[in-house]
CSV table of C-alpha atoms and ligand atoms in Angstrom, one decimal:
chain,number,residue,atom,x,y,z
A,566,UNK,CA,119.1,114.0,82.0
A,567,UNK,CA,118.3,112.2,78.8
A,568,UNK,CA,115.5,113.6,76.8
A,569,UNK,CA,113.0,111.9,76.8
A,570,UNK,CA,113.0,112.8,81.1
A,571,UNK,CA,111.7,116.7,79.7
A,572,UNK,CA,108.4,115.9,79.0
A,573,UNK,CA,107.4,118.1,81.3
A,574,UNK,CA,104.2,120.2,80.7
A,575,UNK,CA,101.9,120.3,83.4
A,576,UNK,CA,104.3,119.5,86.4
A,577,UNK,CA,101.3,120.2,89.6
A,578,UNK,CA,102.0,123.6,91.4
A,579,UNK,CA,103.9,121.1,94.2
A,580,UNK,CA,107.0,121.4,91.5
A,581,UNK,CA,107.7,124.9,93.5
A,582,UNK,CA,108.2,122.3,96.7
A,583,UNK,CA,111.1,120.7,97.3
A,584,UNK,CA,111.3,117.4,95.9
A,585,UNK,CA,110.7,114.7,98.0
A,586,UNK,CA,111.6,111.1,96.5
A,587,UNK,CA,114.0,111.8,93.3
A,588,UNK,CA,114.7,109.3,90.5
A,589,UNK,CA,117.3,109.8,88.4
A,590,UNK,CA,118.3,108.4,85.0
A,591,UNK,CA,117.9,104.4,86.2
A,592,UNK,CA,119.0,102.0,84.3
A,593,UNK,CA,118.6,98.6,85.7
A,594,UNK,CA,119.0,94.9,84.0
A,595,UNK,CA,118.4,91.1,84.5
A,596,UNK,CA,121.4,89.3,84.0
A,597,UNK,CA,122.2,91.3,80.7
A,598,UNK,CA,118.6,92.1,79.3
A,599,UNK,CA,118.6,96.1,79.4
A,600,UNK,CA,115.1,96.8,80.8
A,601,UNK,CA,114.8,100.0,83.1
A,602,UNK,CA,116.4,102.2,80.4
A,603,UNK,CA,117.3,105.6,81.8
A,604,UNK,CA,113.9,106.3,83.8
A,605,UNK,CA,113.6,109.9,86.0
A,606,UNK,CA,110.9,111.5,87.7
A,607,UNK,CA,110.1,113.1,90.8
A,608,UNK,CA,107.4,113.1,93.6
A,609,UNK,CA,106.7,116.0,96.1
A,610,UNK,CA,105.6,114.8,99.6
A,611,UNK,CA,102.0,113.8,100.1
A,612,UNK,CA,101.7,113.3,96.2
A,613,UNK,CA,100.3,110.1,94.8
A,614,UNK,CA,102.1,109.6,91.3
A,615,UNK,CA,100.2,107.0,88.8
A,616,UNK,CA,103.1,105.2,86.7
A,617,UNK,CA,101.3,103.6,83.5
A,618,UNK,CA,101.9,101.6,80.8
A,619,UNK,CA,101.1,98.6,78.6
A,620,UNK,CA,101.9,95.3,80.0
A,621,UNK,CA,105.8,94.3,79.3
A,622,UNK,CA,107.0,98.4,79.7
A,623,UNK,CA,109.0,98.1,82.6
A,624,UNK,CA,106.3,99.2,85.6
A,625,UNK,CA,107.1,96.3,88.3
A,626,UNK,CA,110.8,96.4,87.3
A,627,UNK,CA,110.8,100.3,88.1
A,628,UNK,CA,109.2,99.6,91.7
A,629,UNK,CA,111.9,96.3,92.1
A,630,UNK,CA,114.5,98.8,91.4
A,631,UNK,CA,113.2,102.2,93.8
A,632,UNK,CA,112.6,99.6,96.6
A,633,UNK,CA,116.2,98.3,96.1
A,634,UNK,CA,115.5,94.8,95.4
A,635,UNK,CA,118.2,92.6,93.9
A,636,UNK,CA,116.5,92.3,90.9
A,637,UNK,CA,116.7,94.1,88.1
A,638,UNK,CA,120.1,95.3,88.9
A,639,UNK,CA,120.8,99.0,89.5
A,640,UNK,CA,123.9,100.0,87.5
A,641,UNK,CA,123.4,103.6,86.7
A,642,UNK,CA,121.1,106.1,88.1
A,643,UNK,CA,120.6,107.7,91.2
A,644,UNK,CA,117.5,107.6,93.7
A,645,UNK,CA,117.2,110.2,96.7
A,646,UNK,CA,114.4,109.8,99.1
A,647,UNK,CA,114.0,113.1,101.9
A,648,UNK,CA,117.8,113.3,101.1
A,649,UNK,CA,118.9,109.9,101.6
A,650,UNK,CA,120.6,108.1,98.7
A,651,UNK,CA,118.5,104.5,98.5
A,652,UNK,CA,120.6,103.9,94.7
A,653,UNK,CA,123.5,103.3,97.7
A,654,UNK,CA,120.8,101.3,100.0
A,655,UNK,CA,120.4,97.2,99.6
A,656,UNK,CA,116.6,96.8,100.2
A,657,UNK,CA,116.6,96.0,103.9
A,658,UNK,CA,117.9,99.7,104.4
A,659,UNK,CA,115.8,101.4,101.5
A,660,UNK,CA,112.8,99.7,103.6
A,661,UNK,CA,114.6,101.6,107.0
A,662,UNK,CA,114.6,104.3,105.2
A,663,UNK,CA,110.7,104.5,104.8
A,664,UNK,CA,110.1,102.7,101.8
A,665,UNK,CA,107.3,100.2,101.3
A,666,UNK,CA,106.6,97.6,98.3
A,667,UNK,CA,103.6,96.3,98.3
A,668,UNK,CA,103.5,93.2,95.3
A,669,UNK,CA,100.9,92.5,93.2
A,670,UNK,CA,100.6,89.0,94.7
A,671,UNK,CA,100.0,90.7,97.8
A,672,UNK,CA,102.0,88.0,99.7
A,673,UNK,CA,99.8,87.7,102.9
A,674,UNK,CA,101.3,85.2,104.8
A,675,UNK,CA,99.2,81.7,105.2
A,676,UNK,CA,99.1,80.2,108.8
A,677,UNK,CA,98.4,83.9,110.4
A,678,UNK,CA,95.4,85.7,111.4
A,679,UNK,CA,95.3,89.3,110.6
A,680,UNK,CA,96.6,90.7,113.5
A,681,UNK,CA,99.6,88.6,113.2
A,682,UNK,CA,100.2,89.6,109.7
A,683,UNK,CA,100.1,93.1,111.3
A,684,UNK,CA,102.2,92.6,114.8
A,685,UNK,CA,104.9,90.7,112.6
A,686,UNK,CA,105.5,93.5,110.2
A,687,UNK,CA,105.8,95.8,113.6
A,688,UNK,CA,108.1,93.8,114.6
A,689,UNK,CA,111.1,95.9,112.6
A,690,UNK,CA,111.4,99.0,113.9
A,691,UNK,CA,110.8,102.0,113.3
A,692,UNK,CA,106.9,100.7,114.2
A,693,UNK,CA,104.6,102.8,111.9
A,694,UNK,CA,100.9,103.3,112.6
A,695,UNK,CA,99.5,101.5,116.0
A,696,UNK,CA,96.9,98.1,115.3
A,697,UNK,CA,94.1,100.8,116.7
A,698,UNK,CA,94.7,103.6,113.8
A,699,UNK,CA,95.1,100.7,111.2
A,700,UNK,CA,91.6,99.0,111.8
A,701,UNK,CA,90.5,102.7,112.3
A,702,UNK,CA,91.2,103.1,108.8
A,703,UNK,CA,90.2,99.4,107.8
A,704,UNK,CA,87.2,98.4,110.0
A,705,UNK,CA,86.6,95.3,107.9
A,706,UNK,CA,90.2,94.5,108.9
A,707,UNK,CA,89.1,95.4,112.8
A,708,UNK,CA,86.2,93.1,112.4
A,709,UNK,CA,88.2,90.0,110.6
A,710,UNK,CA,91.2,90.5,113.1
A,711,UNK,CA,91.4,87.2,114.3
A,712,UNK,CA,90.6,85.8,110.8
A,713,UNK,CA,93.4,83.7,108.5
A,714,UNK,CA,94.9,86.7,106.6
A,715,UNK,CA,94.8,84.5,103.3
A,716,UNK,CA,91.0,84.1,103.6
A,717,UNK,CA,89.9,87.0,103.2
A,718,UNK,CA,88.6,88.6,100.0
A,719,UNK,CA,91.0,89.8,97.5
A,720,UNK,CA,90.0,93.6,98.4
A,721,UNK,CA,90.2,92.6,102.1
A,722,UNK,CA,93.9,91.1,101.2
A,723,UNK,CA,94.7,94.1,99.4
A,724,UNK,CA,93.8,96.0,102.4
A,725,UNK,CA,96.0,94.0,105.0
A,726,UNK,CA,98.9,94.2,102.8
A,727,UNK,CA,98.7,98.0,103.0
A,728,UNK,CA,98.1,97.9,106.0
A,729,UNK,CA,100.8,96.0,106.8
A,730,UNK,CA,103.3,98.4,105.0
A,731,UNK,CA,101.7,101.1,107.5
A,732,UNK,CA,102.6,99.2,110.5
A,733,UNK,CA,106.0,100.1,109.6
A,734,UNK,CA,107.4,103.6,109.8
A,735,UNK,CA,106.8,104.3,105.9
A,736,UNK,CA,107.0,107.7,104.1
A,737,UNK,CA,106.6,106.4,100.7
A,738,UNK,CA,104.3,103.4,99.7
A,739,UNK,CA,104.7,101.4,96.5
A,740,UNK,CA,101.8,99.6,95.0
A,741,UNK,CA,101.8,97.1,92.4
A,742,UNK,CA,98.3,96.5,90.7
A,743,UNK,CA,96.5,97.0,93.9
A,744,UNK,CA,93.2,96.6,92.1
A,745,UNK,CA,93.9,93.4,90.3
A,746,UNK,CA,90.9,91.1,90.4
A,747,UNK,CA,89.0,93.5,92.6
A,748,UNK,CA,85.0,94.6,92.2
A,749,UNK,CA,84.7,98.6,90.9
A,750,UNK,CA,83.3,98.7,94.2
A,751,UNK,CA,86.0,97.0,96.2
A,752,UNK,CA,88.4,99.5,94.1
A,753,UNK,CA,86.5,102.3,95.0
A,754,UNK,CA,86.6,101.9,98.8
A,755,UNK,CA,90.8,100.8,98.0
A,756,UNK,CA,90.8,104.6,97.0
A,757,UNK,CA,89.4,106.2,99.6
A,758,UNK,CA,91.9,104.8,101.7
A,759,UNK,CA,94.6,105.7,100.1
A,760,UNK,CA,92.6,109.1,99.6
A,761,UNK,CA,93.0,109.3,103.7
A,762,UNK,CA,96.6,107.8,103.8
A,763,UNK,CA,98.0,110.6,101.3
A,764,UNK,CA,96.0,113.4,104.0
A,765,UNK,CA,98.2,111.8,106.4
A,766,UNK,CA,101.2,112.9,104.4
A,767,UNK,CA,102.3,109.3,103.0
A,768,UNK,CA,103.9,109.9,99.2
A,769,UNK,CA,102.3,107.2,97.1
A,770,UNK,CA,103.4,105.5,93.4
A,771,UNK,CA,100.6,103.4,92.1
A,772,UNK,CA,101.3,101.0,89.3
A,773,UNK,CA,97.8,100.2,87.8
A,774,UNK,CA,95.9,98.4,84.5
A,775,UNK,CA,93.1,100.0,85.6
A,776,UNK,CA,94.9,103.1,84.2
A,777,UNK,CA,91.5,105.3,84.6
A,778,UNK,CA,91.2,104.3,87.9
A,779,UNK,CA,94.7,105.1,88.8
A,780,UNK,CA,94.6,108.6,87.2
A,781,UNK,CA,91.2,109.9,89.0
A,782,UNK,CA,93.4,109.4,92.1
A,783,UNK,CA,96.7,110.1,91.1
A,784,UNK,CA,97.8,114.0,90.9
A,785,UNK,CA,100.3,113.2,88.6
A,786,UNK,CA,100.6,110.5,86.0
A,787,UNK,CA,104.5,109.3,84.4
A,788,UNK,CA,103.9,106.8,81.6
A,789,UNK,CA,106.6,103.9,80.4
A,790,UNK,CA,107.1,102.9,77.2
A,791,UNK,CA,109.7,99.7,77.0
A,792,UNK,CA,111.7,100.8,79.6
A,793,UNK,CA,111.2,105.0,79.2
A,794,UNK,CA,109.4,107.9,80.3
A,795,UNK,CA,107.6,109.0,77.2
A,796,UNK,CA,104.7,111.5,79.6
A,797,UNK,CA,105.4,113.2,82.4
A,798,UNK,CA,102.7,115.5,83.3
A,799,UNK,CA,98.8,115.9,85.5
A,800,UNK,CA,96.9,113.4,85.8
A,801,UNK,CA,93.8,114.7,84.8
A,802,UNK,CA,95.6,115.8,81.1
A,803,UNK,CA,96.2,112.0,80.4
A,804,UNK,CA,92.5,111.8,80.9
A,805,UNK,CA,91.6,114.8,79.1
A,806,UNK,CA,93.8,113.5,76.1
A,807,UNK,CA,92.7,110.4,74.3
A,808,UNK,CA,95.1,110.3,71.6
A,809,UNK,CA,98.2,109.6,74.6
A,810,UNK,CA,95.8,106.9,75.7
A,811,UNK,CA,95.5,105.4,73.2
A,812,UNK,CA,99.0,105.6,72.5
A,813,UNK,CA,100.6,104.3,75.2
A,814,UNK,CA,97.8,102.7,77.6
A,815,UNK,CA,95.6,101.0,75.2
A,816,UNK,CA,92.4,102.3,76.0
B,715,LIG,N1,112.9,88.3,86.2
B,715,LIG,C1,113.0,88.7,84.9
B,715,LIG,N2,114.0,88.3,84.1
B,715,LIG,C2,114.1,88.8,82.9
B,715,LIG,N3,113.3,89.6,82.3
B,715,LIG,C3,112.3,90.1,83.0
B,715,LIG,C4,112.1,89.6,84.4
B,715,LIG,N4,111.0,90.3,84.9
B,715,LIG,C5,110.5,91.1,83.9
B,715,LIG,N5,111.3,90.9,82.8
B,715,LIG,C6,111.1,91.6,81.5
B,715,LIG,O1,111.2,93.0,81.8
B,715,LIG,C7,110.3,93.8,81.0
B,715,LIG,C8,109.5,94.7,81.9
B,715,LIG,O2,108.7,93.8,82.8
B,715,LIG,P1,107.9,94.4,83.9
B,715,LIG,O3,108.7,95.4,84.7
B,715,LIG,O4,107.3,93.3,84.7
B,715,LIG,O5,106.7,95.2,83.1
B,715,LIG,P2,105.3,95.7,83.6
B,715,LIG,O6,105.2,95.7,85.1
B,715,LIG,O7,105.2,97.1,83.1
B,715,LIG,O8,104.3,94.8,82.9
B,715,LIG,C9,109.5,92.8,80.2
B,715,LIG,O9,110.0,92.7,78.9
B,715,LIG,C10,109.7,91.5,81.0
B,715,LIG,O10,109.6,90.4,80.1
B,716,LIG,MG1,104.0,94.6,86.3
């Protein structure tokens, strides 16, 4: 472990749990710009983990690289999720394995109702949650089912494309700037969903600029700083502590 992966104080009593998704001194790159610099931190099941930090610090690129996308490139590190090496996994099998990216352009797709947005992601199995415990969770999804998906709301989008990475078999959900653009109302409905999906055991990373936001609902909070984890700790002592805010999240 590199040292700037110690910053430990305040791990949540979960710590004394076995570790659920594990990450691991990643270092990932595009082409030959060094940008996921040695990142590790771990998440107990059920936890919802905030990762922060200013724009440019290596937040999406840390989700690109957990999810197994191409890009950036994973050339050192390792990633364990419920025992399963994904650092070994190309993304197609990191996604059998129960992870889910969901983008910050949301990427609903145009031509399809709702419910097709929905039956198309069940169509790889495992099939995660049934159309009936989705909209259960979403009515306004229930009601707008036979709606175009891209015409909806942004909230409403935001809802379908977590939705959507429910109606596969997920354990862990990855979200990229799920508030973007949204209404502090819209936001706070978005959180008491996710509120819900982490009772119904789902481990959840949120990547957020609405940094306050993210941390009332996060239990834990890892910030980046170009490419490293500079806090690891609760989420509620990143709130408590204004001179780390200001540090590191601007605000
Ligand atoms: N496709 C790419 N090619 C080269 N550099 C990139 C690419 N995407 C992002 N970067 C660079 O990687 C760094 C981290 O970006 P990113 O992970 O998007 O940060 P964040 O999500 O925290 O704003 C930035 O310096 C950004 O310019
Ligand atoms: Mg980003």
């Amino acid at each position: 472990m590199n040292e700037k992966a110690t910053f430990d104080r305040g791990r949540s009593q979960a710590a004394t749990h076995p570790k659920f998704l594990s990450v691991w001194d990643i270092q990932a790159y595009y082409g030959e710009s060094y940008i996921v610099q040695g990142v590790s931190f771990d998440i107990h099941e059920g936890e919802i983990l905030a990762l922060l930090g200013r724009n440019g610090a290596g937040k999406t690129s840390t989700l690109r690289t957990i999810a197994r996308l191409d890009n950036p490139a994973l050339r050192h590190g390792e990633i364990w999720l419920d025992h399963q090496p994904l650092h070994k996994m190309k993304a197609h099998e990191a996604a059998a394995n129960g992870i889910a990216l969901v983008p910050e352009d949301r990427r609903i797709i145009p031509g399809l109702t709702v419910e097709e947005n929905l039956k198309l992601a069940q169509i790889a199995p495992p099939v995660g949650w049934s159309l009936e415990r989705i909209y259960d969770l979403f009515p306004r999804l229930g009601e707008r089912r036979r709606q175009e998906g891209v015409t909806l709301s942004g909230g409403e989008q935001q809802m379908l494309a977590i939705a959507r990475a429910l109606a596969r078999d997920i354990k862990v959900l990855l979200l990229d700037e799920p508030y973007e653009g949204l209404a502090p109302v819209i936001v706070q409905e978005i959180a008491k969903t996710l509120n819900v999906i982490r009772d119904q055991g789902i481990t959840t990373v949120i990547v957020e600029q609405n940094a306050v936001a993210a941390l009332k609902l996060a239990d834990r909070a890892v910030i980046l700083d170009t490419g490293s984890v500079v806090y690891d700790g609760l989420a509620q002592e990143v709130l408590e502590d204004e001179a780390l805010r200001q540090q590191y999240l601007a605000i």
